[in-house]
Structures are given as C-alpha cells and as structure tokens.
PDB file of C-alpha atoms in Angstrom:
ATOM      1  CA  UNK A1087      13.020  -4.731 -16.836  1.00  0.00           C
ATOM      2  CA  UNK A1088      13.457  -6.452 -20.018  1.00  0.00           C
ATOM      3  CA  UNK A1089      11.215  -5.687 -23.038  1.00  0.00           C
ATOM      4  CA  UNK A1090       8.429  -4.434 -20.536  1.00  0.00           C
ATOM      5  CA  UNK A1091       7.867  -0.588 -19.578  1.00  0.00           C
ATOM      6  CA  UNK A1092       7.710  -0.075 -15.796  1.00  0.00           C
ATOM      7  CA  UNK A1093       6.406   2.995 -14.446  1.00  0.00           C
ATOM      8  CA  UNK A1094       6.260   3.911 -11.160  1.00  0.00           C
ATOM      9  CA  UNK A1095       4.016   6.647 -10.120  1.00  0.00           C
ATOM     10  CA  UNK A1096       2.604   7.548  -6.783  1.00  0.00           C
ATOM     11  CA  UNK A1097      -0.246   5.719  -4.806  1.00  0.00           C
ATOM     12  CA  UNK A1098      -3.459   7.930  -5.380  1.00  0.00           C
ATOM     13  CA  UNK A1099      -6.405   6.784  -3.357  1.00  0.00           C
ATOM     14  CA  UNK A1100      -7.868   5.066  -6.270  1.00  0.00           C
ATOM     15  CA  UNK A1101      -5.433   2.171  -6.098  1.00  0.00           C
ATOM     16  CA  UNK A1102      -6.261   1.073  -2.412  1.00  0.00           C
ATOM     17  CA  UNK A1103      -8.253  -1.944  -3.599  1.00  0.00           C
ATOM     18  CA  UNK A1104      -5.958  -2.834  -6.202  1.00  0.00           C
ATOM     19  CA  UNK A1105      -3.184  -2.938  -3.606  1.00  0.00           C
ATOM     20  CA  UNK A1106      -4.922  -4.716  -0.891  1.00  0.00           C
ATOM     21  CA  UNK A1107      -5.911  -7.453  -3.218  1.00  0.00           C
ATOM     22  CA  UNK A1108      -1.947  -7.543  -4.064  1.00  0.00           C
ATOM     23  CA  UNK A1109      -1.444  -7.761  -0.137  1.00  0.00           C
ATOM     24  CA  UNK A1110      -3.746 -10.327   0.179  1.00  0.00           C
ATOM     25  CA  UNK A1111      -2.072 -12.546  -2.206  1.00  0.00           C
ATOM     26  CA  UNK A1112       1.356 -12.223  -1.902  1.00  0.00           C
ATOM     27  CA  UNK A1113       1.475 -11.818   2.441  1.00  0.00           C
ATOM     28  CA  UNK A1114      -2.058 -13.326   3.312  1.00  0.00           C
ATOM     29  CA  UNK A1115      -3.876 -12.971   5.840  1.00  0.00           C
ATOM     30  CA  UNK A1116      -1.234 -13.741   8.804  1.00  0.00           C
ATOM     31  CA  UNK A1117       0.080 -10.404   7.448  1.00  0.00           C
ATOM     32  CA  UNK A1118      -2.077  -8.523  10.269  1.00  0.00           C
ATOM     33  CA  UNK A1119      -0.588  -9.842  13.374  1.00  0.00           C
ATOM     34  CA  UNK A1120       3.244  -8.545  12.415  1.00  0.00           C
ATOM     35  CA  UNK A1121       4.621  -5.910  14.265  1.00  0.00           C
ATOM     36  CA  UNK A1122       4.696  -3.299  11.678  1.00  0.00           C
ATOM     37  CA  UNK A1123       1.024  -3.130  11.187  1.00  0.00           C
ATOM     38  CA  UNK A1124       0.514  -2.226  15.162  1.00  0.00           C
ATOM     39  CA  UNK A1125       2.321   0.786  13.621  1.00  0.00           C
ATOM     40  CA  UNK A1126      -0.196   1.444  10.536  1.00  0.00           C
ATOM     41  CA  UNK A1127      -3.740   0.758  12.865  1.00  0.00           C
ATOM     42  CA  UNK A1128      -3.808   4.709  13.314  1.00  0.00           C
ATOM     43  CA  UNK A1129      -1.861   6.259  11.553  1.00  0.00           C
ATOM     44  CA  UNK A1130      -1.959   5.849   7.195  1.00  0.00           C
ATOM     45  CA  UNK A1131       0.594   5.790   5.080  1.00  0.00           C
ATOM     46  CA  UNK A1132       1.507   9.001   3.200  1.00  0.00           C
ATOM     47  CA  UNK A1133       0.662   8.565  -0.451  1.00  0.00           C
ATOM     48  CA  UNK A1134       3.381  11.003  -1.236  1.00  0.00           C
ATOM     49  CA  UNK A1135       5.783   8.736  -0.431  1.00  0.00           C
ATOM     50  CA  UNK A1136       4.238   5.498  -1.651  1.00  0.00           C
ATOM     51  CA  UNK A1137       4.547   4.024  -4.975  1.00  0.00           C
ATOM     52  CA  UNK A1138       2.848   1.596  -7.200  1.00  0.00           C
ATOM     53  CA  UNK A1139       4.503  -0.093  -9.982  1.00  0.00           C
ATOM     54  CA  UNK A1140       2.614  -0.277 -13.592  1.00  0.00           C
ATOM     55  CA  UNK A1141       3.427  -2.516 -17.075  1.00  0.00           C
ATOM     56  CA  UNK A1142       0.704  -0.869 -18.642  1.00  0.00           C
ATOM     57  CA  UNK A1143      -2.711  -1.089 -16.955  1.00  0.00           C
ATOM     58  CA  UNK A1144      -1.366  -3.825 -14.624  1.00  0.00           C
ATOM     59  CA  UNK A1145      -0.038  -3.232 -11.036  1.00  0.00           C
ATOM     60  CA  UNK A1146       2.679  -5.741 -10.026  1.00  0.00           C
ATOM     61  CA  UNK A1147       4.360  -3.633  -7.420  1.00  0.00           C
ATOM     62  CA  UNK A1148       3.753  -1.423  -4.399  1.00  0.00           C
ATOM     63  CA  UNK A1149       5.536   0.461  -1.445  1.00  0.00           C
ATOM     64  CA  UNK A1150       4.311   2.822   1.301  1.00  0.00           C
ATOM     65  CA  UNK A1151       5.887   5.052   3.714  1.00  0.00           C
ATOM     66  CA  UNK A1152       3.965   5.929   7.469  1.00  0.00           C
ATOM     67  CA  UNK A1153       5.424   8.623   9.701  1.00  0.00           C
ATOM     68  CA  UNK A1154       6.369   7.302  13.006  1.00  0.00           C
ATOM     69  CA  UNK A1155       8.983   8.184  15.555  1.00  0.00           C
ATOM     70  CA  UNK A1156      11.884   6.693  17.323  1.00  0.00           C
ATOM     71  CA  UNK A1157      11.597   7.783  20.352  1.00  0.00           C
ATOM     72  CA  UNK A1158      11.381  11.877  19.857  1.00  0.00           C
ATOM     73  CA  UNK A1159      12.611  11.609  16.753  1.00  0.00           C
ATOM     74  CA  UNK A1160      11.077  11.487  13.627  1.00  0.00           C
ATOM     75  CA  UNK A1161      11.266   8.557  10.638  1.00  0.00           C
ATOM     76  CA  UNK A1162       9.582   6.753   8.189  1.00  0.00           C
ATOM     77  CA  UNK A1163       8.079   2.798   8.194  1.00  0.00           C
ATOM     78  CA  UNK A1164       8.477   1.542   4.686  1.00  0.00           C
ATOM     79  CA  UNK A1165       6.395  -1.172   4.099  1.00  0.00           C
ATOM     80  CA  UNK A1166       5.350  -3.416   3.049  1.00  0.00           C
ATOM     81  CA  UNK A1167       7.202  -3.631  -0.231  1.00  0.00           C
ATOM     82  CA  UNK A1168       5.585  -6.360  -2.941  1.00  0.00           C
ATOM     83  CA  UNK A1169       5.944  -7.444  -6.193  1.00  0.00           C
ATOM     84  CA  UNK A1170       3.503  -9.965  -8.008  1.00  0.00           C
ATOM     85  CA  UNK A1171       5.531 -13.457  -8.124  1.00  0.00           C
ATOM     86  CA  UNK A1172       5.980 -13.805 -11.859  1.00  0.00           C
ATOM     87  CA  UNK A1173       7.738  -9.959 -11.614  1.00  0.00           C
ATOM     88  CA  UNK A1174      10.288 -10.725  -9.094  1.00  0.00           C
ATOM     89  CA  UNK A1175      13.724 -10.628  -9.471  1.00  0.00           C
ATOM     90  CA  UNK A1176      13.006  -8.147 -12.717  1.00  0.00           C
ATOM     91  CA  UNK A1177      14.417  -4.961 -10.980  1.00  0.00           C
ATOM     92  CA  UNK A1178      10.430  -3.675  -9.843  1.00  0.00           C
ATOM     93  CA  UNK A1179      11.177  -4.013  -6.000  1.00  0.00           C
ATOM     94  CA  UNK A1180      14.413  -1.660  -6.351  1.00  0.00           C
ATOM     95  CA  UNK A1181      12.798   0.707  -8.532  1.00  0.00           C
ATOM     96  CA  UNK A1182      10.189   1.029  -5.957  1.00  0.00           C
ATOM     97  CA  UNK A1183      12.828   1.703  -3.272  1.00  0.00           C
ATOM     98  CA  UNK A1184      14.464   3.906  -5.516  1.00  0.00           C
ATOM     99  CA  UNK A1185      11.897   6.039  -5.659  1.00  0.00           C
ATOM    100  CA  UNK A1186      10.369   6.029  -2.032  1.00  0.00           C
ATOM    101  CA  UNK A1187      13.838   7.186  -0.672  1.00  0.00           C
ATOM    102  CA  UNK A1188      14.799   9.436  -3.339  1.00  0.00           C
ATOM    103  CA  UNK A1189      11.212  11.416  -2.639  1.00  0.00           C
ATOM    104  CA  UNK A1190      11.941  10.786   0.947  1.00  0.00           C
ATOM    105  CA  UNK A1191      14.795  12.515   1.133  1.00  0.00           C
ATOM    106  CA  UNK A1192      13.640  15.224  -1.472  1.00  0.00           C
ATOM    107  CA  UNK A1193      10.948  15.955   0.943  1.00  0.00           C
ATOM    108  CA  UNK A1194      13.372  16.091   3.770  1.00  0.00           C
ATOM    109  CA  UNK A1195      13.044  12.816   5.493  1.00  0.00           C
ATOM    110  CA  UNK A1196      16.413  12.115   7.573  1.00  0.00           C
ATOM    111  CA  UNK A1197      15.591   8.232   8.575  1.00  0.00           C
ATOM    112  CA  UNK A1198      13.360   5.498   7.446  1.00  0.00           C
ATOM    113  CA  UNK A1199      13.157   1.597   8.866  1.00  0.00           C
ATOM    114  CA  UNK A1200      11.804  -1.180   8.147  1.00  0.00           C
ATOM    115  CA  UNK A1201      11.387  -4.787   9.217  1.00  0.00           C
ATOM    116  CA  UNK A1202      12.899  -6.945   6.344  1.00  0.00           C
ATOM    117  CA  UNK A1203      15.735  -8.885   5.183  1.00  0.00           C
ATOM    118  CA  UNK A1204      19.170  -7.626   5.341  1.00  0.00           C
ATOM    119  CA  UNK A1205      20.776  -8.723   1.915  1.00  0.00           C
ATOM    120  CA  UNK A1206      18.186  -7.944   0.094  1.00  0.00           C
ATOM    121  CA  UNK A1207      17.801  -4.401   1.644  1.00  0.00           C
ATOM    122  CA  UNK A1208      21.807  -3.985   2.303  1.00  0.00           C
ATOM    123  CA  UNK A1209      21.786  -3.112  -1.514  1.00  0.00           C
ATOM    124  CA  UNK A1210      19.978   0.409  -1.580  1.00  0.00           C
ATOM    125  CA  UNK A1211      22.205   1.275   1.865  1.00  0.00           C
ATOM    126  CA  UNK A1212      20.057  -0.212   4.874  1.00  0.00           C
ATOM    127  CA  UNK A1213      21.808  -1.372   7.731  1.00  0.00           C
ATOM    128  CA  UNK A1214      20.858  -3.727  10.594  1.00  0.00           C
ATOM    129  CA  UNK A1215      20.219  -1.348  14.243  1.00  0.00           C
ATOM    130  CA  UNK A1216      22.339  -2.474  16.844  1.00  0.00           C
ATOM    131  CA  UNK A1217      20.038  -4.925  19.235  1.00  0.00           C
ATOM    132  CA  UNK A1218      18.480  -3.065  22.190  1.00  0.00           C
ATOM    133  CA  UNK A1219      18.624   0.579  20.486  1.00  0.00           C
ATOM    134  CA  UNK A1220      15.029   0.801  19.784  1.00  0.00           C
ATOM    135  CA  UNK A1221      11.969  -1.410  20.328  1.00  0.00           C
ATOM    136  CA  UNK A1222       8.734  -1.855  18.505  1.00  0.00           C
ATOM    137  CA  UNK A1223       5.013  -2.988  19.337  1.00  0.00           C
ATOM    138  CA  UNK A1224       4.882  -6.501  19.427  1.00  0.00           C
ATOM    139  CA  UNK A1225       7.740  -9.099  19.163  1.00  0.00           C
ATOM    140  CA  UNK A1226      10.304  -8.776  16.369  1.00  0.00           C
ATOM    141  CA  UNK A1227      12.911 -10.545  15.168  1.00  0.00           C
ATOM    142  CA  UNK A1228      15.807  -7.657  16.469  1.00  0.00           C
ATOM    143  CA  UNK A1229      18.014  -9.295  13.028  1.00  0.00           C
ATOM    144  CA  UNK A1230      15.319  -8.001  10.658  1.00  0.00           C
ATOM    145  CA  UNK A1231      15.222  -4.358  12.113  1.00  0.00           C
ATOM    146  CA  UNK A1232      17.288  -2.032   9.655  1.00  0.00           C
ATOM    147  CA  UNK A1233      17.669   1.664   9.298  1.00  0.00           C
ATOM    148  CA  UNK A1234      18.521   4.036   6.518  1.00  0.00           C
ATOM    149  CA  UNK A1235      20.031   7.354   7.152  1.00  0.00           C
ATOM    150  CA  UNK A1236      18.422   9.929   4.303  1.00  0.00           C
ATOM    151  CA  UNK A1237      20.560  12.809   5.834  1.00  0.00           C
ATOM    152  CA  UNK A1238      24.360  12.411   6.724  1.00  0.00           C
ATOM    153  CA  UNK A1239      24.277  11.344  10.578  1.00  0.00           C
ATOM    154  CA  UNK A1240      20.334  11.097  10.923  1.00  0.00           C
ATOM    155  CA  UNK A1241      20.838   8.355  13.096  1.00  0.00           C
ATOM    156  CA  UNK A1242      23.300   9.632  15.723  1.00  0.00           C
ATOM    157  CA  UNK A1243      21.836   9.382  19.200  1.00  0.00           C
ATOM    158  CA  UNK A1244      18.930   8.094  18.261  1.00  0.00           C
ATOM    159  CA  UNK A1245      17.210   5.137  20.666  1.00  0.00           C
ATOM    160  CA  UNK A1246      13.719   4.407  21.787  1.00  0.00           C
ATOM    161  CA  UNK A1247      10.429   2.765  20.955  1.00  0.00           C
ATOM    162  CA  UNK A1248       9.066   2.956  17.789  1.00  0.00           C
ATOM    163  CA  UNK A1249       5.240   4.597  17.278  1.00  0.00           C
ATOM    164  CA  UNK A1250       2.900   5.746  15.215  1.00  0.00           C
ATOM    165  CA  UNK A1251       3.588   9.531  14.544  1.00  0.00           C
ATOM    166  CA  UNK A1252       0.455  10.297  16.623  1.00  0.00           C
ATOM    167  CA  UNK A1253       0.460  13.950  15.202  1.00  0.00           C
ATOM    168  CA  UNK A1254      -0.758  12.193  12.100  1.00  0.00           C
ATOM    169  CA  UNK A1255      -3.038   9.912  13.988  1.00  0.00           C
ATOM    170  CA  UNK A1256      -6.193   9.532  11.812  1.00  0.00           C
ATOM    171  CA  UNK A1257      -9.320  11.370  13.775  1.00  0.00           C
ATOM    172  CA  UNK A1258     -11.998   8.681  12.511  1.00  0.00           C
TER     173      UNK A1258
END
C-alpha cells in the first residue's frame, strides 16, 4: 500500500451510510437491477464477514458477505467489492478479499460466489462454475459466475438455484 496505512476492520452498522455513498459513486444507480441484489432484497449481509477498508479516518474500500444457498446447500454472496478510484490497483481490493475469506473460512464457511471477473478474482483461488450447474434470479452473464471452495471439496455435487438463505430472511 505504499507509504499509506490500510486497515481493514469489520463493517459495524455505523458505516452503512458511508458505504452506500461509496456504492453510489463507484456502481451508480443501475447497480439495483443486477442479479446479485435480487439476492440481498431480504436477506442482509452479515457484518461479520464484511469489511471496510480505512487510511486513517477515510473509507476507500468495502466488501460484504450474505448467506444464501445453492440449492440445499449452504454459501456465501460476496459482494459487491469496491475501492474508491484513486485507491485502485494499490493492493485494498485483495486485502479486502483476504480478509472476508480468511474469516469465512475461520467461521466455517465451505463455499462463497460471486458474480465478477475471472482474472481479477482467479488470483485469491475463484474459479468459473461450469454453465448450467446453478442458476440465479435474473439474467447473468453464466462467464462471470465463479465459486470458491473454503473447505477441501465444498463444491462436490453441488447444483441448483441460487437464493437468499431465507432462514436469515429479515422479519421487517
């Protein structure tokens, strides 16, 4: 990270507006119509698992995990991942990855997918899921669907839709 001290620490309620205003400039506001957030309109994101990214008072990063399932099985949505522009490509997007699927898997997570871009995401061990294995709300481009096994053969077997861990389902 250069000269600059990063710290990563997890999302606490507090930082919602900080991060939505960080949403709303880096995806905009077509950002509600993707696929993934069909996932997140009932279910929230578990602030154990999410992380914000800090040079000093400053947030230029963010990540969140929501439970969901594939199929009977379940997994983790990670997303979205951002950094503020003038912070890319300064290590901040794999530190928050870093530390989303090392808690993950501390907690006992076994999968986690996302919607994104292979060769970016190929580099912390996600790979693309075979076309027709599992489906998700909405149209998606099948090439941006990737997986991550936290646990040694998580993904074995596994084949469905993908939803909202409705377990978690908020009640309000």
């Amino acid at each position: 990270m250069n000269d600059l001290s990063l710290t990563i620490l997890p999302e606490t309620p507090n930082d919602a507006q900080l991060i939505e205003r960080l949403h709303e400039r880096t995806f905009g506001p077509g950002r509600f119509v993707l696929s993934a957030y069909r996932l997140r309109e009932h279910v929230d994101h578990i602030n154990a698992l999410s992380f914000t990214a800090w040079i000093g008072t400053l947030l230029v990063g963010s990540v969140r995990q929501l439970p969901i399932a594939i199929g009977e099985t379940p997994a983790l949505l990670l997303g979205p991942l951002t950094v503020e522009p003038p912070f890319r490509a300064r290590g901040v997007g794999r530190a928050l990855l870093d530390r989303a699927l090392a808690d993950a898997r501390a907690q006992g997570h076994k999968l986690t997918v996302l919607v994104g871009d292979e060769p970016y995401y190929s580099r912390v061990g996600f790979k693309k899921i075979p076309k027709g294995r599992v489906t998700m709300p909405g149209p998606v481009d099948a090439n941006r669907l990737l997986v991550i096994e936290l646990a040694d053969g998580a993904f074995e077997g596994v084949s469905g839709p993908i939803r909202p861990d409705w377990s978690k389902a908020r009640t309000a």
